PDB file of N, CA and C in Angstrom:
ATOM      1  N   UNK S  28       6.959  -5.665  16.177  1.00  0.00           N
ATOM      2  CA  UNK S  28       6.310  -4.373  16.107  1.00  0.00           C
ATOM      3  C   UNK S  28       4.793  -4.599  16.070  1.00  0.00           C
ATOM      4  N   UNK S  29       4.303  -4.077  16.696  1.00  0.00           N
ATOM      5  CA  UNK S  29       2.686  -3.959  16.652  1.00  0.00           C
ATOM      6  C   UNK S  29       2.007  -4.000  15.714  1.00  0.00           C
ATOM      7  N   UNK S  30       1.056  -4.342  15.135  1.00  0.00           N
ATOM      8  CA  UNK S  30      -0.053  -3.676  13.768  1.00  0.00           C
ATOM      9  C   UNK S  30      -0.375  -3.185  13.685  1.00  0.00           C
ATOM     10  N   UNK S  31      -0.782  -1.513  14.449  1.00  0.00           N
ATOM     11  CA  UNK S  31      -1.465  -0.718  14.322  1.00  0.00           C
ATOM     12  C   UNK S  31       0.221  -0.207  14.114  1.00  0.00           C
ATOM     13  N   UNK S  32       1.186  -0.170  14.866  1.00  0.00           N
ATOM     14  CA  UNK S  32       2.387   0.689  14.810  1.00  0.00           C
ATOM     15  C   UNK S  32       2.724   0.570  13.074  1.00  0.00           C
ATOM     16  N   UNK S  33       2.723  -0.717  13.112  1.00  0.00           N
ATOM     17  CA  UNK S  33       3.185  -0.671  11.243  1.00  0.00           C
ATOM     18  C   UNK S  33       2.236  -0.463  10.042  1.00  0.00           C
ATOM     19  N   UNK S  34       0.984   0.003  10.622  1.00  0.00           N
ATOM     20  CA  UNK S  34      -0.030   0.523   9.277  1.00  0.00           C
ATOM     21  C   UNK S  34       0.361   1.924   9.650  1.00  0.00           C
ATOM     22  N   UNK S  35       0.803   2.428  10.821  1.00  0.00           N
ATOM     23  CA  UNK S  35       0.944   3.977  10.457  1.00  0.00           C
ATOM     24  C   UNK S  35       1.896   4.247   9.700  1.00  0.00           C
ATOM     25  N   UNK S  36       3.226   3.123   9.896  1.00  0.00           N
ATOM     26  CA  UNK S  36       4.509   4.031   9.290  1.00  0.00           C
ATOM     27  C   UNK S  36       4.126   3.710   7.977  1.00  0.00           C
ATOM     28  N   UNK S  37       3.351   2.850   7.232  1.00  0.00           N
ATOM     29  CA  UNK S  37       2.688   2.297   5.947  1.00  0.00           C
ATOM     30  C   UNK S  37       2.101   3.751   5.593  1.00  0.00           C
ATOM     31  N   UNK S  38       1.194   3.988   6.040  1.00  0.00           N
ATOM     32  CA  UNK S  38       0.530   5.126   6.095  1.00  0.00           C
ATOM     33  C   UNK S  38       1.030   6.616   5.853  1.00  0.00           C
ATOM     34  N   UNK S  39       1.748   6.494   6.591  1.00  0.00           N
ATOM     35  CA  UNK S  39       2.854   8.163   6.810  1.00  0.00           C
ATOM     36  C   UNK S  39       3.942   8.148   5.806  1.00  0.00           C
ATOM     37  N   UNK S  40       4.668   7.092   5.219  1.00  0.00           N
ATOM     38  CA  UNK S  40       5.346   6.868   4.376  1.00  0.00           C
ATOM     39  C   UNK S  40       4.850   7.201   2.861  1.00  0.00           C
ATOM     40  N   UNK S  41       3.821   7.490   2.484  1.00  0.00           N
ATOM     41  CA  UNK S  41       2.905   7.406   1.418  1.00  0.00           C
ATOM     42  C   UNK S  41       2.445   8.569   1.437  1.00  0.00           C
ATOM     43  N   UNK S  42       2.333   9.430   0.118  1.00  0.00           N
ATOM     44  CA  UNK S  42       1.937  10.728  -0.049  1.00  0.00           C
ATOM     45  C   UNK S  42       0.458  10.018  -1.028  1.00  0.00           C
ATOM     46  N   UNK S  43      -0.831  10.542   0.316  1.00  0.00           N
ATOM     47  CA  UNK S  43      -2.208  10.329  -0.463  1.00  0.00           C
ATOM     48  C   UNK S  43      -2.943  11.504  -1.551  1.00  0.00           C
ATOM     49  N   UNK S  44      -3.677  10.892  -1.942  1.00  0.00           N
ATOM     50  CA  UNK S  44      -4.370  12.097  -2.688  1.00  0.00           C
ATOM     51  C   UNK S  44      -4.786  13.339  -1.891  1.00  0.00           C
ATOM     52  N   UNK S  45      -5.606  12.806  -0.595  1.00  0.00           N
ATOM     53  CA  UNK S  45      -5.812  13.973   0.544  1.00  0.00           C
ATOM     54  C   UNK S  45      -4.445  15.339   0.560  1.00  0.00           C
ATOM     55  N   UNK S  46      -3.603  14.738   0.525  1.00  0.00           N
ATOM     56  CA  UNK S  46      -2.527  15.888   0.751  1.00  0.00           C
ATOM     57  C   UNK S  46      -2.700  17.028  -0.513  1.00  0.00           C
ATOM     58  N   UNK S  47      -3.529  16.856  -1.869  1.00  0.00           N
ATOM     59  CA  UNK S  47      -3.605  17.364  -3.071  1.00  0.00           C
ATOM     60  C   UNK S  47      -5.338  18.206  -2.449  1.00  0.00           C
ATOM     61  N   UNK S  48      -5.778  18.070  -1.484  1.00  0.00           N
ATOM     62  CA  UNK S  48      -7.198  18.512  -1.268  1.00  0.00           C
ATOM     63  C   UNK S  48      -8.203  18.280  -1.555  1.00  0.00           C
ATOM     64  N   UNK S  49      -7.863  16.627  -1.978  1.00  0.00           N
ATOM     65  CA  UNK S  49      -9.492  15.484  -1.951  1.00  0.00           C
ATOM     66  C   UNK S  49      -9.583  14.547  -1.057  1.00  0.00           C
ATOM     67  N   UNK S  50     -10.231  13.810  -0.875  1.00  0.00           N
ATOM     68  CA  UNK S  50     -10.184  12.971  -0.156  1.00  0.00           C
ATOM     69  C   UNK S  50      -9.581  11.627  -0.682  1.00  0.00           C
ATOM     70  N   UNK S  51      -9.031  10.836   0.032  1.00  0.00           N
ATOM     71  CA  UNK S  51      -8.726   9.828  -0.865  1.00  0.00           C
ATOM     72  C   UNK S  51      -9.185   8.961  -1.246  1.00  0.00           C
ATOM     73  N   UNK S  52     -10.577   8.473  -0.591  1.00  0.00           N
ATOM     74  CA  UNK S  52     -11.500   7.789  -0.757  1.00  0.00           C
ATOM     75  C   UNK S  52     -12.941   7.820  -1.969  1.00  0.00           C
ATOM     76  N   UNK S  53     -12.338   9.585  -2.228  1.00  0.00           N
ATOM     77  CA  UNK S  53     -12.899   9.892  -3.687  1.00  0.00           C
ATOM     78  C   UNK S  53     -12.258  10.310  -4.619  1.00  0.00           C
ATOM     79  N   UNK S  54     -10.619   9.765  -4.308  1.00  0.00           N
ATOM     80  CA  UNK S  54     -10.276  10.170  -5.689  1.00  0.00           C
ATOM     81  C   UNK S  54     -10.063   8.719  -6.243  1.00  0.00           C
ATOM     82  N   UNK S  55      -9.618   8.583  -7.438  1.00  0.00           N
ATOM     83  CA  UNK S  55      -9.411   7.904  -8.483  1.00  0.00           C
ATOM     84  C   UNK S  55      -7.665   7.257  -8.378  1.00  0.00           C
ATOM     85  N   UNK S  56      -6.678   8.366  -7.537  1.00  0.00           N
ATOM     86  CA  UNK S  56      -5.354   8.125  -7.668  1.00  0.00           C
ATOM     87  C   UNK S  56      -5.128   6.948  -6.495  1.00  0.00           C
ATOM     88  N   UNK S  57      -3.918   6.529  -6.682  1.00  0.00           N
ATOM     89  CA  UNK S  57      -3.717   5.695  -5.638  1.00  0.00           C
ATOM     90  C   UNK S  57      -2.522   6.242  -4.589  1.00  0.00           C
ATOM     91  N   UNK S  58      -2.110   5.979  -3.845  1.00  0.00           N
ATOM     92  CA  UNK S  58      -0.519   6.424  -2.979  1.00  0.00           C
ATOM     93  C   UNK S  58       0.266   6.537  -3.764  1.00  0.00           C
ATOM     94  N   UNK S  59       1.294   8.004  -3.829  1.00  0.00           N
ATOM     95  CA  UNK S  59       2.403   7.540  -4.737  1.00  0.00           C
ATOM     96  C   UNK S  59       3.247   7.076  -3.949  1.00  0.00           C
ATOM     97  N   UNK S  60       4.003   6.028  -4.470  1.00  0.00           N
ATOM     98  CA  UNK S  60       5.177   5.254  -3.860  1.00  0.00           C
ATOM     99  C   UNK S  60       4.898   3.824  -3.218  1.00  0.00           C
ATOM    100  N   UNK S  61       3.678   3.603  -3.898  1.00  0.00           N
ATOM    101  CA  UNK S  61       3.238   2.182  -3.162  1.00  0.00           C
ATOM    102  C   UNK S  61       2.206   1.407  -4.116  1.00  0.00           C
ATOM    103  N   UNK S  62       2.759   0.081  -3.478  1.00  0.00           N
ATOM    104  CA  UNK S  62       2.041  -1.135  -3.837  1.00  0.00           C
ATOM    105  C   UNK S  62       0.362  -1.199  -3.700  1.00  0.00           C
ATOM    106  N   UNK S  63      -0.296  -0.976  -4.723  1.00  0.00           N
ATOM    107  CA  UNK S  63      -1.544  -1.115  -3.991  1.00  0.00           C
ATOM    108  C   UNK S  63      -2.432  -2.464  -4.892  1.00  0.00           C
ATOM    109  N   UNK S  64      -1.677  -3.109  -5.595  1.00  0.00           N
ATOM    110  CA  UNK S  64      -1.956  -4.862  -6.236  1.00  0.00           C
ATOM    111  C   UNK S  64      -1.767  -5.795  -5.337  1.00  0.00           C
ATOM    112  N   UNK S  65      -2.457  -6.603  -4.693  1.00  0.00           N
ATOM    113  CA  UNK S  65      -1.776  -7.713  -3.687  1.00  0.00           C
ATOM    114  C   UNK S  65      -1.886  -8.672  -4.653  1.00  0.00           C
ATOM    115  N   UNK S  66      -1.031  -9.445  -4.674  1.00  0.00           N
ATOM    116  CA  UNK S  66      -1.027 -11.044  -5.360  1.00  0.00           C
ATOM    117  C   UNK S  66      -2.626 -11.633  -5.449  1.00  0.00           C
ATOM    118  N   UNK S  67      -3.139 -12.083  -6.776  1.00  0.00           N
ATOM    119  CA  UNK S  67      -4.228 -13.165  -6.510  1.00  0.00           C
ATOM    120  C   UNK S  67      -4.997 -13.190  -5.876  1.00  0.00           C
ATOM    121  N   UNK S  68      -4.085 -14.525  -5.355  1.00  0.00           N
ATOM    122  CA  UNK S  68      -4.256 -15.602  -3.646  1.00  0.00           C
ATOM    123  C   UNK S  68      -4.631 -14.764  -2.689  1.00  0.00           C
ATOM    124  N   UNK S  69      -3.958 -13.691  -2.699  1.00  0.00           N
ATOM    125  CA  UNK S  69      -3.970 -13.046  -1.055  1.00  0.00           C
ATOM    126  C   UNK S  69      -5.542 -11.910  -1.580  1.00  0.00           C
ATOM    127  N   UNK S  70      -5.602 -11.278  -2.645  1.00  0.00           N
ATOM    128  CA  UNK S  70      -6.812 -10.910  -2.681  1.00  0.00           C
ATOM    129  C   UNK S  70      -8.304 -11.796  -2.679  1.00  0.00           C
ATOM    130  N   UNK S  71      -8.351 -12.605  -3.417  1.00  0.00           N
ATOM    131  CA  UNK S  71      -9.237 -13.678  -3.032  1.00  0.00           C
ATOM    132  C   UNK S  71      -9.178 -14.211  -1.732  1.00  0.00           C
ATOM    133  N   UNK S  72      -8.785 -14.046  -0.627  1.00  0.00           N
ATOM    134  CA  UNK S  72      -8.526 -14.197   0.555  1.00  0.00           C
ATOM    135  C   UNK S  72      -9.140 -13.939   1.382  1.00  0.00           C
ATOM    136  N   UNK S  73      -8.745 -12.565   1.060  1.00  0.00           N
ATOM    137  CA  UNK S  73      -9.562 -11.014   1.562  1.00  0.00           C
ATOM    138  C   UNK S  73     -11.022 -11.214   1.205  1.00  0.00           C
ATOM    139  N   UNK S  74     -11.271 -11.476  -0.018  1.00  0.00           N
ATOM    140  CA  UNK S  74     -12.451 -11.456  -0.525  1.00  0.00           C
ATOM    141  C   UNK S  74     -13.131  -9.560  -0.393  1.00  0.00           C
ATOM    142  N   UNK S  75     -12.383  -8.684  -0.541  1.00  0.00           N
ATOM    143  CA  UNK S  75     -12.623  -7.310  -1.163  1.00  0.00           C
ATOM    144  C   UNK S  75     -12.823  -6.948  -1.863  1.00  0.00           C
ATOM    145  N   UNK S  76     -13.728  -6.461  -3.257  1.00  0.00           N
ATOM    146  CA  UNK S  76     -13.582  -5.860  -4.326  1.00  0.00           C
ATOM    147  C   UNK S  76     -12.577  -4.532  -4.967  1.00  0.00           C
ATOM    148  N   UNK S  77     -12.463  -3.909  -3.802  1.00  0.00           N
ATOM    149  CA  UNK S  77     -12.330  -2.452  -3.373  1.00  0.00           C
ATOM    150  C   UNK S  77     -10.267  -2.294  -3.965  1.00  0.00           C
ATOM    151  N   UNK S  78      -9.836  -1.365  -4.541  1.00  0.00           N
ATOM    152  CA  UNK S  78      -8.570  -1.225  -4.558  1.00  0.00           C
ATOM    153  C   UNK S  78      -8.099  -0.974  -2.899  1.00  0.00           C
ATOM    154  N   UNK S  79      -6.983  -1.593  -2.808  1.00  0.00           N
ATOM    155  CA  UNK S  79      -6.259  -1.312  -1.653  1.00  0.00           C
ATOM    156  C   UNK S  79      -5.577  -0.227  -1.271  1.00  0.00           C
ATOM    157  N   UNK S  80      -5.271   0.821  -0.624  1.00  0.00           N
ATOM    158  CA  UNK S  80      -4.899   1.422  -0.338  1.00  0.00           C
ATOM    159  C   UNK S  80      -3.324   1.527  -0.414  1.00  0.00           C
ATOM    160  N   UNK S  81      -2.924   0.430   0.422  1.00  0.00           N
ATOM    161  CA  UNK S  81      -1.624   0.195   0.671  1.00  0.00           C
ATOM    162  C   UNK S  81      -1.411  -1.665   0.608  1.00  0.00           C
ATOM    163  N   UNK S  82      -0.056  -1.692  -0.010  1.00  0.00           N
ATOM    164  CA  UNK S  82       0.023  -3.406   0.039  1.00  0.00           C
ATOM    165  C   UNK S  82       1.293  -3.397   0.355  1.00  0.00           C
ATOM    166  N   UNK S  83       1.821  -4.342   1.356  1.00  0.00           N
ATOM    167  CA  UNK S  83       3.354  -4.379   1.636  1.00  0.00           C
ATOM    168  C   UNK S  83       3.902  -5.516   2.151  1.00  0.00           C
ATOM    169  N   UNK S  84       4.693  -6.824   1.587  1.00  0.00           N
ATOM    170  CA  UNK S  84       5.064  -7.675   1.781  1.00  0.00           C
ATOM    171  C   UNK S  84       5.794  -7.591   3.222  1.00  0.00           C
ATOM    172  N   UNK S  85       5.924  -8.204   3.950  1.00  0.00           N
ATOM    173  CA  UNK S  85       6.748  -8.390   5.376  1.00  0.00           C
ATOM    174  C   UNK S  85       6.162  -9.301   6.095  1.00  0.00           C
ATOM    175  N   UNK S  86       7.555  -9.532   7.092  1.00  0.00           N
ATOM    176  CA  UNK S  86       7.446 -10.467   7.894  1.00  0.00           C
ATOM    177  C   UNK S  86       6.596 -10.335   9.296  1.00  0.00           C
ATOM    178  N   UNK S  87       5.420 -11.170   9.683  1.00  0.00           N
ATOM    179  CA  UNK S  87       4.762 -10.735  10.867  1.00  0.00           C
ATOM    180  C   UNK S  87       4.699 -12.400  11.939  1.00  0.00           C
ATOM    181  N   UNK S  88       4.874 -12.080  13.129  1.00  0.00           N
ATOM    182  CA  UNK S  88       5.264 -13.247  14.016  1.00  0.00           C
ATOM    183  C   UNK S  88       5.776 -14.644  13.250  1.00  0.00           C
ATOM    184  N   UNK S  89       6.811 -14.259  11.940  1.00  0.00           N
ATOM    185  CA  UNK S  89       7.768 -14.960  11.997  1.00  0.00           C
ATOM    186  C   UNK S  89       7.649 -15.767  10.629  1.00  0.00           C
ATOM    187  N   UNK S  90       6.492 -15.193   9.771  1.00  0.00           N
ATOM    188  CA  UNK S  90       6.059 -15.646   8.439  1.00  0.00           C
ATOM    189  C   UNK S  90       6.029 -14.589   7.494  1.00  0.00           C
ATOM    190  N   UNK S  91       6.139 -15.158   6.217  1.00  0.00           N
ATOM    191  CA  UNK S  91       5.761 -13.915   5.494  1.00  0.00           C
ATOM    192  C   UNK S  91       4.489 -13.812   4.761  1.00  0.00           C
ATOM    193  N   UNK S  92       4.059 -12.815   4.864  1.00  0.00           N
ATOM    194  CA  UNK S  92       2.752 -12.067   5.087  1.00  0.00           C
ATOM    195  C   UNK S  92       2.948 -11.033   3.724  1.00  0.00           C
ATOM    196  N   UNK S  93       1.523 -10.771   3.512  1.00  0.00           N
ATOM    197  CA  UNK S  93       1.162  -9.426   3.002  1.00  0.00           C
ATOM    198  C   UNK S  93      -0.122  -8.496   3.723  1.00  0.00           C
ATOM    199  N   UNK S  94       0.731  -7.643   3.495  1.00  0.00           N
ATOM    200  CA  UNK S  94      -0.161  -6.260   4.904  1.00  0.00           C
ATOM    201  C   UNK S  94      -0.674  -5.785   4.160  1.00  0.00           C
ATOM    202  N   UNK S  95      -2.063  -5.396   3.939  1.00  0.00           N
ATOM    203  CA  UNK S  95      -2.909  -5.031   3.005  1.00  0.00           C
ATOM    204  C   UNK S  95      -4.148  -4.418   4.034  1.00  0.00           C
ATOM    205  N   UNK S  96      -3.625  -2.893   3.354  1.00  0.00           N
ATOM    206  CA  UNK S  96      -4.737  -1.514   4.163  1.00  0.00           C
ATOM    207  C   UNK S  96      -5.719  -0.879   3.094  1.00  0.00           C
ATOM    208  N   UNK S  97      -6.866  -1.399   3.544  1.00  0.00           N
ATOM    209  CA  UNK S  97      -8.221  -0.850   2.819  1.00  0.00           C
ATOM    210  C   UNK S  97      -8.797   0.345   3.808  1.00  0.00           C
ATOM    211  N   UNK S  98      -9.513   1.601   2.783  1.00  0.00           N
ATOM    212  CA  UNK S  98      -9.995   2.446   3.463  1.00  0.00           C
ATOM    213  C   UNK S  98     -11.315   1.490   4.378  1.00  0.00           C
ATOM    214  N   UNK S  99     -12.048   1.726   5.490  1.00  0.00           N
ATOM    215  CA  UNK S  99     -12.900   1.594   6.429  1.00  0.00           C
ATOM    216  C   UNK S  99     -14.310   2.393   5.498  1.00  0.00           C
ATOM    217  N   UNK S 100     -15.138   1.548   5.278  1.00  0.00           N
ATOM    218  CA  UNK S 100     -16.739   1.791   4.961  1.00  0.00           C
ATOM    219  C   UNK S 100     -17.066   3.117   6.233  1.00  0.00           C
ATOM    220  N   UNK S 101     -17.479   4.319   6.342  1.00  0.00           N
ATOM    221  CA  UNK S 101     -18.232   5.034   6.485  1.00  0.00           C
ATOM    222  C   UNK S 101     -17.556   5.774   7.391  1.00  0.00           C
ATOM    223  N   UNK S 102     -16.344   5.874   7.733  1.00  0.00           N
ATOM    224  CA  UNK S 102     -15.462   6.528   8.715  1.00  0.00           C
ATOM    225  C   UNK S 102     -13.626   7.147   8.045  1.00  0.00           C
ATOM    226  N   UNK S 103     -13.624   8.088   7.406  1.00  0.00           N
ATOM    227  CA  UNK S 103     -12.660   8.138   6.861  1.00  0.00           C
ATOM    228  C   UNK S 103     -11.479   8.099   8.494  1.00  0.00           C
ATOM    229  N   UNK S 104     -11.457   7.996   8.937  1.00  0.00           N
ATOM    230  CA  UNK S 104     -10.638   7.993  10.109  1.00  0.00           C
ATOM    231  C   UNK S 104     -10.026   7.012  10.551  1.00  0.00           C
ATOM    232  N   UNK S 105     -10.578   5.742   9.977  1.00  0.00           N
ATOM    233  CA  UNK S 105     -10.497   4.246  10.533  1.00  0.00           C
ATOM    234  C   UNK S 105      -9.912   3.758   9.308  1.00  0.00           C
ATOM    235  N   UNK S 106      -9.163   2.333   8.997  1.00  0.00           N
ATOM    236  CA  UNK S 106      -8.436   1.785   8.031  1.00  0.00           C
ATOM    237  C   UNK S 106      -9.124   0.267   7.781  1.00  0.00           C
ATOM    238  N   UNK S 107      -9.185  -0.582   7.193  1.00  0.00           N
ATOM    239  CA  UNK S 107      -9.445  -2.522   7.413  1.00  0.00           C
ATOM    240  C   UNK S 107      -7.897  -2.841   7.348  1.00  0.00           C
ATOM    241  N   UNK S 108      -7.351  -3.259   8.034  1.00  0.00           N
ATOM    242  CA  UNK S 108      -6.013  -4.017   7.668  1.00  0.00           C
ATOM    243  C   UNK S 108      -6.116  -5.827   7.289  1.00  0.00           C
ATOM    244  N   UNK S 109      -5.293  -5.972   6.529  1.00  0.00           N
ATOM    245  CA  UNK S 109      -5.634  -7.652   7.281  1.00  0.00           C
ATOM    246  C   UNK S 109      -4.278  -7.843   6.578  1.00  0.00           C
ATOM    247  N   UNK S 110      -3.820  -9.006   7.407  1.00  0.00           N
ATOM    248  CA  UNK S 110      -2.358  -9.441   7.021  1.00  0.00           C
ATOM    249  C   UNK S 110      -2.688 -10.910   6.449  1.00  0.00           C
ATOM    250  N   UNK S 111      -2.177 -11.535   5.461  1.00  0.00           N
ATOM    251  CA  UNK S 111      -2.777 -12.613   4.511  1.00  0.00           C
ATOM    252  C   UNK S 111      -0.760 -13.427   4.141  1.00  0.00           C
ATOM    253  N   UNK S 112      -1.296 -14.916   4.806  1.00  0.00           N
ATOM    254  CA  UNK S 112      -0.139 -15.605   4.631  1.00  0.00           C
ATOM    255  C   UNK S 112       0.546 -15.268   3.173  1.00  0.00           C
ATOM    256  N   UNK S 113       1.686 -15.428   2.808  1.00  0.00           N
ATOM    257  CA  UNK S 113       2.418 -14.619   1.756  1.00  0.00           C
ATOM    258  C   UNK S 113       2.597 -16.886   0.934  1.00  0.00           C
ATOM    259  N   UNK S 114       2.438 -18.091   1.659  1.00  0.00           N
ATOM    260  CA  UNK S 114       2.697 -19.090   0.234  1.00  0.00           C
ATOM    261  C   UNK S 114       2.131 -19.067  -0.062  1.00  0.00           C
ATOM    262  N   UNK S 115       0.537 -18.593  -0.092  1.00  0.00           N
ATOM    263  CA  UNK S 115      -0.416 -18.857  -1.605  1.00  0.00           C
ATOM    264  C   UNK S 115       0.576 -18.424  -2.676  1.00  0.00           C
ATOM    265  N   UNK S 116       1.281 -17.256  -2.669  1.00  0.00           N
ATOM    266  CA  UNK S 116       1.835 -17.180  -4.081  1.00  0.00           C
ATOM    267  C   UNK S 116       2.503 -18.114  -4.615  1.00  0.00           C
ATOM    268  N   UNK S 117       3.288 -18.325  -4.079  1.00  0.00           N
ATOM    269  CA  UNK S 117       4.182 -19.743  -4.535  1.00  0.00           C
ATOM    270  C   UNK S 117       4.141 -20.907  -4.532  1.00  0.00           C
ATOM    271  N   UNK S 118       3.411 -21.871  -3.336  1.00  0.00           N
ATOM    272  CA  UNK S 118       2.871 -23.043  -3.490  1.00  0.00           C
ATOM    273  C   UNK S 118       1.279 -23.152  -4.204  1.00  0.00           C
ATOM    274  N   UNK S 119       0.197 -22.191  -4.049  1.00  0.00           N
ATOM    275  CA  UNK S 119      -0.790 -22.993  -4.490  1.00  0.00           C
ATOM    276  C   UNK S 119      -1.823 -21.429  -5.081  1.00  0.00           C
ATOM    277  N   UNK S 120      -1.377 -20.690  -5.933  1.00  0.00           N
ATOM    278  CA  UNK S 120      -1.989 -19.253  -6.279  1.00  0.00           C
ATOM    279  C   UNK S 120      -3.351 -19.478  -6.369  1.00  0.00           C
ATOM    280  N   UNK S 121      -3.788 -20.518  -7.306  1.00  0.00           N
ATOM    281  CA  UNK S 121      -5.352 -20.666  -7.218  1.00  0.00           C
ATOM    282  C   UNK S 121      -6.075 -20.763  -5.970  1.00  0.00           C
ATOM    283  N   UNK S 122      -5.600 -20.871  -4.702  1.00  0.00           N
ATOM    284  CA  UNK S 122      -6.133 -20.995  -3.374  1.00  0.00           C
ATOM    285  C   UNK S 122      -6.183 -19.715  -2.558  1.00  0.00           C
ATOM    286  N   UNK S 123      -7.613 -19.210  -2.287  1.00  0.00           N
ATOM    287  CA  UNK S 123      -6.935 -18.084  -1.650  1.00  0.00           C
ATOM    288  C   UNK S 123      -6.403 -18.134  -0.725  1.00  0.00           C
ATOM    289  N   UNK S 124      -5.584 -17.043  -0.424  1.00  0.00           N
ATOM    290  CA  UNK S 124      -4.800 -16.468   0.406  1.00  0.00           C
ATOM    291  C   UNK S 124      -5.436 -17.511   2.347  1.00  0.00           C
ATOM    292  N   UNK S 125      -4.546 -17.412   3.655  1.00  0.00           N
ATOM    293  CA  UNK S 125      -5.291 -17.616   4.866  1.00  0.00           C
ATOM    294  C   UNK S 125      -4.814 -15.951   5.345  1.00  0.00           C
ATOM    295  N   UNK S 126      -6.535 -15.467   6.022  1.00  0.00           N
ATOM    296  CA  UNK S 126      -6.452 -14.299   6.656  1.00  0.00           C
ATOM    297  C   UNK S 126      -5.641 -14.620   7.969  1.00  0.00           C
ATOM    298  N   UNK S 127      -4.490 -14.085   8.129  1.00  0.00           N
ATOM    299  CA  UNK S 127      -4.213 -14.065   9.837  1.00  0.00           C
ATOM    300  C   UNK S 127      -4.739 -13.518  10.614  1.00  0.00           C
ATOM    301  N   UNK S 128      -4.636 -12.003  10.208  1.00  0.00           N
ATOM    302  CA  UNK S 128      -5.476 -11.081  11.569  1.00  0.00           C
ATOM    303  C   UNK S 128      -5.987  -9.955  10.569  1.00  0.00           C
ATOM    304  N   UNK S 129      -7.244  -9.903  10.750  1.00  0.00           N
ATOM    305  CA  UNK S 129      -8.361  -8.856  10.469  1.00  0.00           C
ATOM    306  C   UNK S 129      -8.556  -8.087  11.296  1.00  0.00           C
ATOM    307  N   UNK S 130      -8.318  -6.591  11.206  1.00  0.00           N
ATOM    308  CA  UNK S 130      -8.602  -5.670  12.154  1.00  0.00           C
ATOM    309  C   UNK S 130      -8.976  -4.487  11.728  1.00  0.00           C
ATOM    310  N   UNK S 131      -9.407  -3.705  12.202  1.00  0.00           N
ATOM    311  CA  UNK S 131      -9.994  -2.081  12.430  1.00  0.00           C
ATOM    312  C   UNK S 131      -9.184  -1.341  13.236  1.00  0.00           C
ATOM    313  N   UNK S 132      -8.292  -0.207  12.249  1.00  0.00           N
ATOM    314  CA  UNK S 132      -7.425   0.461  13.365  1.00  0.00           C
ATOM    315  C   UNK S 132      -7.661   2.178  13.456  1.00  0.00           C
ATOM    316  N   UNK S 133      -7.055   2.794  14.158  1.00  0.00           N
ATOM    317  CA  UNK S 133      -7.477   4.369  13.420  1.00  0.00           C
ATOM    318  C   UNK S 133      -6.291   4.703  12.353  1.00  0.00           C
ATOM    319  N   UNK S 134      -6.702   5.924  11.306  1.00  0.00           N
ATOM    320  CA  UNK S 134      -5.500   5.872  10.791  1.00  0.00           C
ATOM    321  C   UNK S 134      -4.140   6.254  11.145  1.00  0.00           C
ATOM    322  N   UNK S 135      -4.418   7.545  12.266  1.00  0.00           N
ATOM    323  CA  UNK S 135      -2.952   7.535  12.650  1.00  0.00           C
ATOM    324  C   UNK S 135      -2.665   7.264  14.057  1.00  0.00           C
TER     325      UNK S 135
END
């Protein structure tokens, strides 16, 4: 499945604060029904400060990964995705995370 195809159903699956008539990027709440802690490793990875939006363990070209969707700096329209190898957790947590693919997608 694509990466932009699977940050939407990430996306659409998740009731945001926006749906309550804020934005979600200024509210305080997070998605209900979702992961928004990534492991450690995989945040030090990233090297983000920022809470995540969305975090979701799965498999991507054949590894396991964590899919981790940050809102986009100055465009509520746009997302940061980046998918972050999933053994830092288990073989070596103090190491961050390896970014696989860093991208800019729209949100829907």
């Amino acid at each position: 499945m694509e990466l932009k195809t699977r940050v939407h159903d990430v996306l659409t699956n998740l009731k945001p604060a926006e749906t309550r008539g804020m934005r979600a990027q200024e509210s305080t709440e997070t998605f209900q029904g979702s992961d928004t802690t990534a492991p450690n490793c995989v945040q030090r990875g990233i090297g983000r400060p920022e809470a995540a939006l969305a975090v979701r363990q799965e498999r991507f070209t054949g590894t396991e990964t964590y899919l981790v969707i940050y809102p986009h700096s100055g465009d509520d329209t746009l997302v940061d995705v980046y998918v972050v190898a999933a053994d830092c957790v288990v073989t070596s947590p103090g190491t961050p995370g390896k970014v696989l693919v860093n991208e800019t997608v729209s949100r829907s």
